[in-house]
Short mmCIF file of N, CA and C in Angstrom, two decimals:
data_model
loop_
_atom_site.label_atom_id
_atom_site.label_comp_id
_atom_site.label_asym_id
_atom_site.label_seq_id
_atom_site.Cartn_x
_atom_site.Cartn_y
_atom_site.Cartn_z
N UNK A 1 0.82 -1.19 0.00
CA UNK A 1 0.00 0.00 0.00
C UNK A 1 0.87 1.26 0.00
N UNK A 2 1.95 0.93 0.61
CA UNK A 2 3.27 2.74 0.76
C UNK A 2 3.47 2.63 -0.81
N UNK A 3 3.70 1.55 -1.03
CA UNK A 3 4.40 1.79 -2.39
C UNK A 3 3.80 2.35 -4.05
N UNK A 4 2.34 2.02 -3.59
CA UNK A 4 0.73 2.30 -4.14
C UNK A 4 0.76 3.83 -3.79
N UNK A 5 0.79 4.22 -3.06
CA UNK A 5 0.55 5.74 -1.90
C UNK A 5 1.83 6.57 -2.67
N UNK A 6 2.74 6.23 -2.94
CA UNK A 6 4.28 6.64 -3.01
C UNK A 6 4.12 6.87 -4.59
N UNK A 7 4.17 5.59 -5.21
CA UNK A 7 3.95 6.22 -6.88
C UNK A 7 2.90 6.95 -7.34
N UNK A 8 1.62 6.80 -6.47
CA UNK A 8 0.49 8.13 -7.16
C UNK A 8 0.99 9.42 -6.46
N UNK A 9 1.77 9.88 -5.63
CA UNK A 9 2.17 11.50 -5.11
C UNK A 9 3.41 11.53 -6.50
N UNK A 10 4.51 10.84 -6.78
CA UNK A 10 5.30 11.01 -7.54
C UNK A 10 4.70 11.43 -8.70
N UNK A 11 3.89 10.30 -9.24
CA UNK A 11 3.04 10.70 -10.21
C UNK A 11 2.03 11.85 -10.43
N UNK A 12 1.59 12.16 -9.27
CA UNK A 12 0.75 13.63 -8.81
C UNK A 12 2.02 14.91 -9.46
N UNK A 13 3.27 14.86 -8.35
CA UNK A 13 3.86 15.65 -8.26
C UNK A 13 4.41 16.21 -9.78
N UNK A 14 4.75 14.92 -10.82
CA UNK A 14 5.70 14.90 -11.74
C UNK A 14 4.52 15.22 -13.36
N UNK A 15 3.23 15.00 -12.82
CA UNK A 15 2.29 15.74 -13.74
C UNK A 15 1.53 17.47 -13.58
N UNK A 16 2.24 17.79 -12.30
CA UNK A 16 1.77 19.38 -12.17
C UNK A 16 2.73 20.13 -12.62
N UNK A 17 3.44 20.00 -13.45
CA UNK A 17 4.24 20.76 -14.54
C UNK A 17 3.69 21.90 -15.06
N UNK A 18 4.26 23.48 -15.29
CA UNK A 18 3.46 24.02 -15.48
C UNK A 18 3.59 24.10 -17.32
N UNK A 19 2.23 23.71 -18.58
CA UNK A 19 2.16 23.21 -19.42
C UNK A 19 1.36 25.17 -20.14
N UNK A 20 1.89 26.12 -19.17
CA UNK A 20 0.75 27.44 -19.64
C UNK A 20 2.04 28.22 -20.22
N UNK A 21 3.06 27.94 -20.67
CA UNK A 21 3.68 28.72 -21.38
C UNK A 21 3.57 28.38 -22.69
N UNK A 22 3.23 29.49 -23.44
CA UNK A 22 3.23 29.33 -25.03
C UNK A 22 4.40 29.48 -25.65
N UNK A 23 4.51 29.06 -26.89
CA UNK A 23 5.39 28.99 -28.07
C UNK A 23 5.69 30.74 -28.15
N UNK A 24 6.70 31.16 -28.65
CA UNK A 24 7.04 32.75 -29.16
C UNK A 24 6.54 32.36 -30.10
N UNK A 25 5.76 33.50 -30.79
CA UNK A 25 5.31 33.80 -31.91
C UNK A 25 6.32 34.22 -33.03
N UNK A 26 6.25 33.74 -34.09
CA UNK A 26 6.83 34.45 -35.15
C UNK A 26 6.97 35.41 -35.39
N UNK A 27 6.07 36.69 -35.04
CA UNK A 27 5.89 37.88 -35.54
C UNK A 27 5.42 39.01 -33.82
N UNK A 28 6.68 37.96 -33.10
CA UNK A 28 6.24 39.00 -31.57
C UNK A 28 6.38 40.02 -31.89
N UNK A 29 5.29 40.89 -30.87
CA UNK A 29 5.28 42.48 -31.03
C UNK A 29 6.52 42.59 -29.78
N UNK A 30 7.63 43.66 -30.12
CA UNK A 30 8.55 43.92 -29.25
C UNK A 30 8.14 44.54 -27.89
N UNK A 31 8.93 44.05 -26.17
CA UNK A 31 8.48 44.16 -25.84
C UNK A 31 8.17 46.03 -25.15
N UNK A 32 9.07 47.05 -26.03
CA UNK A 32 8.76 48.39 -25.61
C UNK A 32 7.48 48.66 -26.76
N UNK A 33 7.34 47.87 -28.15
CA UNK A 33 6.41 48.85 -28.50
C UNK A 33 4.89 48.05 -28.08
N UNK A 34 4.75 46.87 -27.70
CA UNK A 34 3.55 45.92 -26.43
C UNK A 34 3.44 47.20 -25.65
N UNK A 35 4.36 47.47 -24.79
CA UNK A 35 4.13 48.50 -23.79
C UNK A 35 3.17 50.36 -24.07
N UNK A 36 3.97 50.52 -25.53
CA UNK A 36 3.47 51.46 -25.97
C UNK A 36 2.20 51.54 -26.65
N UNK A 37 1.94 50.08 -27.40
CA UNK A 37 0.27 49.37 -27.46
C UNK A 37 -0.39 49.37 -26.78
N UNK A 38 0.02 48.89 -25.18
CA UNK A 38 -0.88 48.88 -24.34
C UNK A 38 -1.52 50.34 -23.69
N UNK A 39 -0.32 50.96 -23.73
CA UNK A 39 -1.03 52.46 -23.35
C UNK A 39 -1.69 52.62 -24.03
N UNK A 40 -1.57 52.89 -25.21
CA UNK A 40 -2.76 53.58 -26.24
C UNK A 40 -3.88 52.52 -26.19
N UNK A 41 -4.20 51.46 -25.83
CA UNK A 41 -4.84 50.56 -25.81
C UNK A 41 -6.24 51.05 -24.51
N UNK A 42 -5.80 51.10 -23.90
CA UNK A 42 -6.24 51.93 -22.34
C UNK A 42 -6.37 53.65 -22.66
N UNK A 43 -5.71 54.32 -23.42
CA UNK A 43 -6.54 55.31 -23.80
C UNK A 43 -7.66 55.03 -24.81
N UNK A 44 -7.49 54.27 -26.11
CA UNK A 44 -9.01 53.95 -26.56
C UNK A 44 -9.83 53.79 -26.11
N UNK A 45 -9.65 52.56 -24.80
CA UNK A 45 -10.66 52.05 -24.12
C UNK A 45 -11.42 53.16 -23.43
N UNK A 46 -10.66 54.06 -22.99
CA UNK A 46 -11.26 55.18 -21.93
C UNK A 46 -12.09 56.03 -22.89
N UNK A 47 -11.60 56.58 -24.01
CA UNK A 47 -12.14 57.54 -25.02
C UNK A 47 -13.55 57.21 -25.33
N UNK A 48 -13.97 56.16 -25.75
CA UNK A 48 -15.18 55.34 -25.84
C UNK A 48 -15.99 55.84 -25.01
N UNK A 49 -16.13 56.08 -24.33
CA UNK A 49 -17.23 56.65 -23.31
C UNK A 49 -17.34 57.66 -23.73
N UNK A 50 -16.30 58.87 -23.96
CA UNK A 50 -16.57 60.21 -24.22
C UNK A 50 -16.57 60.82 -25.39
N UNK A 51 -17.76 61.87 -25.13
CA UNK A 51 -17.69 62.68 -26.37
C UNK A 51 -17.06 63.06 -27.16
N UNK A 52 -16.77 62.70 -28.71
CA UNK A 52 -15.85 63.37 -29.38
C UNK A 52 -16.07 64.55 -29.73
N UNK A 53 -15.31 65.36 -31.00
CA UNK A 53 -15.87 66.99 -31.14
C UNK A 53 -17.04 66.64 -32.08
N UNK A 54 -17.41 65.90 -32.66
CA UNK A 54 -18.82 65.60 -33.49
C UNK A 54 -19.67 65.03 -32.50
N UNK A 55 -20.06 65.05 -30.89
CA UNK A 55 -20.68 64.76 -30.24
C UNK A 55 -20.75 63.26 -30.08
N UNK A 56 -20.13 62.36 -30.27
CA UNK A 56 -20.48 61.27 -30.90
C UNK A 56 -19.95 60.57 -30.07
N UNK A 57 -20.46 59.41 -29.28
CA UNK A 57 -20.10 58.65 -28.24
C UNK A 57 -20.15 56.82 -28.61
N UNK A 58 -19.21 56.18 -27.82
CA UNK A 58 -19.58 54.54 -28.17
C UNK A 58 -18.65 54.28 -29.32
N UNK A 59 -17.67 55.35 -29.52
CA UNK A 59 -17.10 54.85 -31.21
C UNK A 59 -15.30 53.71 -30.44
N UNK A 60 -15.07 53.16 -31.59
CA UNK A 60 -14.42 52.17 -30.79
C UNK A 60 -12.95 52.47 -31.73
N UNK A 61 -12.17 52.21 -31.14
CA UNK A 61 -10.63 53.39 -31.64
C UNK A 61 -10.27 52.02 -31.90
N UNK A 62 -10.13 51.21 -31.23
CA UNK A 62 -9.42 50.02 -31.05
C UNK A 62 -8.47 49.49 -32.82
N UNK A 63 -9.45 49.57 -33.94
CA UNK A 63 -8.71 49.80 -35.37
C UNK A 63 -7.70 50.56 -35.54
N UNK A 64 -8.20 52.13 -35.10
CA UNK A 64 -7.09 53.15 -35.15
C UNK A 64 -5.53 52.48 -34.58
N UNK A 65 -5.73 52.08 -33.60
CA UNK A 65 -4.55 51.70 -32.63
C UNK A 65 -3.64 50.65 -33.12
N UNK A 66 -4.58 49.62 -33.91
CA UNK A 66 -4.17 48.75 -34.47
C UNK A 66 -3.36 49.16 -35.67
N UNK A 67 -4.30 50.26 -36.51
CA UNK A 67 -3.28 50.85 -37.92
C UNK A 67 -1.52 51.54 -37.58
N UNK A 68 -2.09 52.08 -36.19
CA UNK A 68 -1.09 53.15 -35.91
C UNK A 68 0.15 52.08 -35.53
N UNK A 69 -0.02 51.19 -34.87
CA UNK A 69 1.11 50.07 -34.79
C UNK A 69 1.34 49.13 -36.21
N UNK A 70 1.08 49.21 -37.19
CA UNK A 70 0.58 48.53 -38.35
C UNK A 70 0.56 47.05 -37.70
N UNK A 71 -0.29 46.44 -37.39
CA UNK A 71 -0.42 44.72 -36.37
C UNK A 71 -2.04 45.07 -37.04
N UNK A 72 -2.31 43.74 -36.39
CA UNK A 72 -4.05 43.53 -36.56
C UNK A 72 -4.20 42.24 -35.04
N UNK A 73 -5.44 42.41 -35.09
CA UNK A 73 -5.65 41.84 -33.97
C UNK A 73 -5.45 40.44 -33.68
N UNK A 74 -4.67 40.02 -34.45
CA UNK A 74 -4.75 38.68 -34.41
C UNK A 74 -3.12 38.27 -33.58
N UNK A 75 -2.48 39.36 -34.12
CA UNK A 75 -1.11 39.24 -33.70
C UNK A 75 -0.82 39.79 -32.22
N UNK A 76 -2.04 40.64 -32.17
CA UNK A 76 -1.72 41.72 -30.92
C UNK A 76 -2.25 40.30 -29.51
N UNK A 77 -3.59 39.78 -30.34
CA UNK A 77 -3.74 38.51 -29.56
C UNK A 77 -2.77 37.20 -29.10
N UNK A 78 -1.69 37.02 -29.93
CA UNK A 78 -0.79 36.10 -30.08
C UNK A 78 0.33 36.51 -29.38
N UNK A 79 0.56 37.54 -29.57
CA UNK A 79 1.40 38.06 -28.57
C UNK A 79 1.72 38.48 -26.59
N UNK A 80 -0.08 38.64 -27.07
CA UNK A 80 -0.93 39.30 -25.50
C UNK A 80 -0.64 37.93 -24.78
N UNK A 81 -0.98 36.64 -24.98
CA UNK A 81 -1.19 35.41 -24.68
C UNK A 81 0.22 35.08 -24.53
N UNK A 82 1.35 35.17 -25.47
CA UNK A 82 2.64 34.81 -24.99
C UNK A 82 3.40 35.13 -24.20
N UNK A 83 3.11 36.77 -24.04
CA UNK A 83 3.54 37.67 -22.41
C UNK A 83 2.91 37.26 -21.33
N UNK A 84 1.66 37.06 -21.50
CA UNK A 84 0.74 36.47 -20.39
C UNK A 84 1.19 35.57 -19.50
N UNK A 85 1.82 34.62 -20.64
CA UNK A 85 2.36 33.15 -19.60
C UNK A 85 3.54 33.22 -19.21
N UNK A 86 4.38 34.21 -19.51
CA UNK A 86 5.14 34.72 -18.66
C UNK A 86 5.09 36.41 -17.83
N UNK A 87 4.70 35.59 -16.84
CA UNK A 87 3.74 36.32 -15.61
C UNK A 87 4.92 38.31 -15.45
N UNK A 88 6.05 37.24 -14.84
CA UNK A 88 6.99 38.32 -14.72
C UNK A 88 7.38 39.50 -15.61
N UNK A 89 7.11 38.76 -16.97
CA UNK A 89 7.59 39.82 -18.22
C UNK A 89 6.51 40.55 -17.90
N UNK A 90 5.25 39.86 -18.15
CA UNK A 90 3.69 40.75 -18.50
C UNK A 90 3.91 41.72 -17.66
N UNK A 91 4.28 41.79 -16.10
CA UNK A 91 4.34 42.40 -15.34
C UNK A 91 4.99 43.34 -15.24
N UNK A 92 5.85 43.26 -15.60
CA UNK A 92 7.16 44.47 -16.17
C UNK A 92 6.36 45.25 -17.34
N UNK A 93 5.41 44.72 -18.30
CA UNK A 93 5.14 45.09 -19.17
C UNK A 93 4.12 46.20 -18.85
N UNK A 94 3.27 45.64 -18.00
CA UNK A 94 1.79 46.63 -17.31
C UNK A 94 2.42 47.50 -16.51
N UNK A 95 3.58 47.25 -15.80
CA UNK A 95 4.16 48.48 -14.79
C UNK A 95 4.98 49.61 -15.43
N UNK A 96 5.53 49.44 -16.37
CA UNK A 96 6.06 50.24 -17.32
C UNK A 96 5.06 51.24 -18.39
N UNK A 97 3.62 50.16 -19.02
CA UNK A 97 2.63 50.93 -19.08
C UNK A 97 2.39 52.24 -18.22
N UNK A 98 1.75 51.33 -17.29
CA UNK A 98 0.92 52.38 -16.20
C UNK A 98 2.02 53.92 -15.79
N UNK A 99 3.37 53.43 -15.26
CA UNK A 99 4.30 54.22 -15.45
C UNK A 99 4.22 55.84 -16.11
N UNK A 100 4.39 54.99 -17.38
CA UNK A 100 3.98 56.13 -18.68
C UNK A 100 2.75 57.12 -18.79
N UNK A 101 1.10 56.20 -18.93
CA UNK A 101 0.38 56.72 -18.47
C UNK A 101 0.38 57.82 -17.37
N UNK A 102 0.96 57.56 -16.15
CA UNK A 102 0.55 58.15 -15.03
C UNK A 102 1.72 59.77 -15.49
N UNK A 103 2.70 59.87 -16.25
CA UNK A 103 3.45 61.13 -16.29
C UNK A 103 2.73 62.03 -17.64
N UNK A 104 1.90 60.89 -18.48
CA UNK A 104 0.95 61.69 -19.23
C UNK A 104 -0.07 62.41 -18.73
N UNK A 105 -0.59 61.79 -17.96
CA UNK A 105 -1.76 62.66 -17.06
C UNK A 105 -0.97 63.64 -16.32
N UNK A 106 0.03 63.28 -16.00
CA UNK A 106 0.89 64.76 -15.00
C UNK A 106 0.77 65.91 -16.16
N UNK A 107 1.60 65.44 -16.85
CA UNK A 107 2.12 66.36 -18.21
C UNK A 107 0.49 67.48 -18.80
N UNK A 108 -0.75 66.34 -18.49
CA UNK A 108 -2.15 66.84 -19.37
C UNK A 108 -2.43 68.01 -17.98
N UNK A 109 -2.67 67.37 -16.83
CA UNK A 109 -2.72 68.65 -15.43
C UNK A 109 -2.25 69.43 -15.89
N UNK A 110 -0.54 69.27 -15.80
CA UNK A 110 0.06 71.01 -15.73
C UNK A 110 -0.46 71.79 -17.07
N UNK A 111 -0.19 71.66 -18.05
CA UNK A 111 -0.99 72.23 -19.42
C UNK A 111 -2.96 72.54 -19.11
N UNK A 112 -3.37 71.80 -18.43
CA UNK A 112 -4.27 72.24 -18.26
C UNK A 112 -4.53 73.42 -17.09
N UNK A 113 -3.43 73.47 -16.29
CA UNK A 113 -3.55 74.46 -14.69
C UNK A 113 -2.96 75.36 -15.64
N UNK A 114 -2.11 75.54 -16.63
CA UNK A 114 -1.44 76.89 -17.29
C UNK A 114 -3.01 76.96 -18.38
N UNK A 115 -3.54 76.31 -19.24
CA UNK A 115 -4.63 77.15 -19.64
C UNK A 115 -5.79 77.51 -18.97
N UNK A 116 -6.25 76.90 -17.78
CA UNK A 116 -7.28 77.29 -16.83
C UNK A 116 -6.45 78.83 -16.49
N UNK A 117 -5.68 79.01 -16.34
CA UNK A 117 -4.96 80.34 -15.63
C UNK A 117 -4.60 81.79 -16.44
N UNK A 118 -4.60 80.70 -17.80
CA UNK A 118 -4.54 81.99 -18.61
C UNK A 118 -6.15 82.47 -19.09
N UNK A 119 -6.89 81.50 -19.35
CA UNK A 119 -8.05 82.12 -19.52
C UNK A 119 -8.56 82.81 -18.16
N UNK A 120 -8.58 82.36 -17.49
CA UNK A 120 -8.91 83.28 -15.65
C UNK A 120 -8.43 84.72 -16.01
N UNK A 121 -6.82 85.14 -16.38
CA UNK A 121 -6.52 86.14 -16.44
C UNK A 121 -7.08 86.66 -17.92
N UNK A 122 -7.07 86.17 -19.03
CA UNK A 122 -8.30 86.53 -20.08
C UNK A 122 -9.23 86.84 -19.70
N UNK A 123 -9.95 86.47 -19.28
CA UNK A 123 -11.53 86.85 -18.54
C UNK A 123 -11.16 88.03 -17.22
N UNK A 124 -10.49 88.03 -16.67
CA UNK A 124 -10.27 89.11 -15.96
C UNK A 124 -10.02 90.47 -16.96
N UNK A 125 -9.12 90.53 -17.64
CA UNK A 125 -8.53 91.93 -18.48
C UNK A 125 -10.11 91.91 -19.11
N UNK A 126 -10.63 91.26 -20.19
CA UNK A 126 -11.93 91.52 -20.77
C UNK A 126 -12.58 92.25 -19.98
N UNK A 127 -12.83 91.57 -18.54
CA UNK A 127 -14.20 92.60 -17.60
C UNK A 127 -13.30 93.88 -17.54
N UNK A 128 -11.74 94.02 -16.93
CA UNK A 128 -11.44 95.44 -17.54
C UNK A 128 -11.79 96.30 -18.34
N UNK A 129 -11.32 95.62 -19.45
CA UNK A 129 -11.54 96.25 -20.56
C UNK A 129 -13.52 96.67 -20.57
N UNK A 130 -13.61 96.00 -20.28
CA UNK A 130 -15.44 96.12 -20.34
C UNK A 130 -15.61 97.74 -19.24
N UNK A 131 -15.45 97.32 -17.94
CA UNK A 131 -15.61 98.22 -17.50
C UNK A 131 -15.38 99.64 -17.49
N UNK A 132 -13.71 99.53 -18.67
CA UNK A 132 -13.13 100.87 -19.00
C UNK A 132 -14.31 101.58 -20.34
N UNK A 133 -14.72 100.77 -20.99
CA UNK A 133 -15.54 101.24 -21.81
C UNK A 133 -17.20 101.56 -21.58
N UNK A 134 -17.67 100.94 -20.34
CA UNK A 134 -18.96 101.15 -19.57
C UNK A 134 -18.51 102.77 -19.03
N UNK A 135 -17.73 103.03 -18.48
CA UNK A 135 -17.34 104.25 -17.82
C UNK A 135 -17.10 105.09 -18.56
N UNK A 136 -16.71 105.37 -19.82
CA UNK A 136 -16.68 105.90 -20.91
C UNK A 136 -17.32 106.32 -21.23
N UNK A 137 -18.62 105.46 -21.35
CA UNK A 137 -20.18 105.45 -22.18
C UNK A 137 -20.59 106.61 -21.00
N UNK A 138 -20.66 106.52 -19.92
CA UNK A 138 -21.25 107.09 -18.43
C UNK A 138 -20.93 108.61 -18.68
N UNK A 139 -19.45 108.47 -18.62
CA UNK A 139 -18.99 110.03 -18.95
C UNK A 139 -19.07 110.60 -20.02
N UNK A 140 -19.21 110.10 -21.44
CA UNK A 140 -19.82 110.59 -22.12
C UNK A 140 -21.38 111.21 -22.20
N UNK A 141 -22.02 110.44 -21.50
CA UNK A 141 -23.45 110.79 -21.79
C UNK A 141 -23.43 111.85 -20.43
N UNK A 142 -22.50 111.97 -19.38
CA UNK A 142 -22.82 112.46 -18.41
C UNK A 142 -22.00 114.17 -18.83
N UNK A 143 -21.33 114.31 -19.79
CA UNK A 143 -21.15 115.77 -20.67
C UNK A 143 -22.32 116.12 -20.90
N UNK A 144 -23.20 115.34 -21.26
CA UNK A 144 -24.24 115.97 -21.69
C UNK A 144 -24.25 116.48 -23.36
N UNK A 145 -24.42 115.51 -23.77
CA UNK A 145 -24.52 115.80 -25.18
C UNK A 145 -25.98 115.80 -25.57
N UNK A 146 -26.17 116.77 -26.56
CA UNK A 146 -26.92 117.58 -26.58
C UNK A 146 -27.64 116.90 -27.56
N UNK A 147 -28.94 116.10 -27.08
CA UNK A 147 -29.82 115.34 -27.97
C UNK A 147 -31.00 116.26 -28.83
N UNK A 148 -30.81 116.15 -30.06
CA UNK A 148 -31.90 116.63 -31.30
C UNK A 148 -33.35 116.22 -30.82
N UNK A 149 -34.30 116.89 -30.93
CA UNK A 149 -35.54 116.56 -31.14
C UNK A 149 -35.71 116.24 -32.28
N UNK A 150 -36.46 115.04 -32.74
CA UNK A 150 -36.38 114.89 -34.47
C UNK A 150 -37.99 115.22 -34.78
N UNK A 151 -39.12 115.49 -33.75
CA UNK A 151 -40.39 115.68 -34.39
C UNK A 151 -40.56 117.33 -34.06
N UNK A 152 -39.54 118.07 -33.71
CA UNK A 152 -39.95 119.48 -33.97
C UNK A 152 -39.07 120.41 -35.19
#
């Protein structure tokens, strides 16, 4: 019975091999421009929700992204799946993503805190300017200029 007990754990042990790594693909996508796929990949995805300048919502970029890397989805799939099963690369791969991402959004803030600030001060000089010409109008009419009767 040990010896029954003994060859099915060996046999247990010597069949949990891990069998989830795939073949390299012929036509791997390299792994900085994967990384640079995947960002833009995650900006499509996000864009989709929002309005474009033709109002137009639900449109799916995902082609665009694909042209702009010249790949098609079949490869981007073949590839996605071969990083996958190696856990560590993928991982390097998504952290280097996100990475990137996260100094784009820095980069989109500050450009956006310098045009929120310049229009603030735009809109400030305008009401200047507004008010210098309201006061104008005031003191002009307050000379007293000398209005025509036109029915006598």
């Amino acid at each position: 019975m040990k010896k029954i007990s003994t060859l099915f754990i060996v046999t247990f042990l010597v069949s949990c091999t891990s069998n989830t790594i795939f073949e390299k693909p012929k036509d791997l996508i390299p792994q900085d421009t994967m990384s640079l796929l995947l960002q833009e990949m995650v900006i499509a995805g996000s864009a989709k929700f929002i309005k474009n300048k033709n109002n137009e919502k639900n449109i799916n970029y995902m082609p665009f992204v694909y042209d702009k890397f010249k790949i098609d989805s079949t490869r981007f799939m073949e590839s996605n799946l071969y990083y996958m099963s190696k856990i560590d690369m993928y991982q390097d791969l998504l952290d280097s993503a996100k990475k990137s991402l996260e100094k784009r959004s820095e980069v989109f803030k500050r450009q956006k805190t310098v045009l929120d600030s310049i229009r603030k001060d735009s809109t400030v000089k305008a009401r200047k300017i507004q008010m210098k010409l309201d006061s104008l109008k005031l003191v002009k009419d307050s000379l007293g200029t000398i209005k025509k009767d036109t029915l006598n």
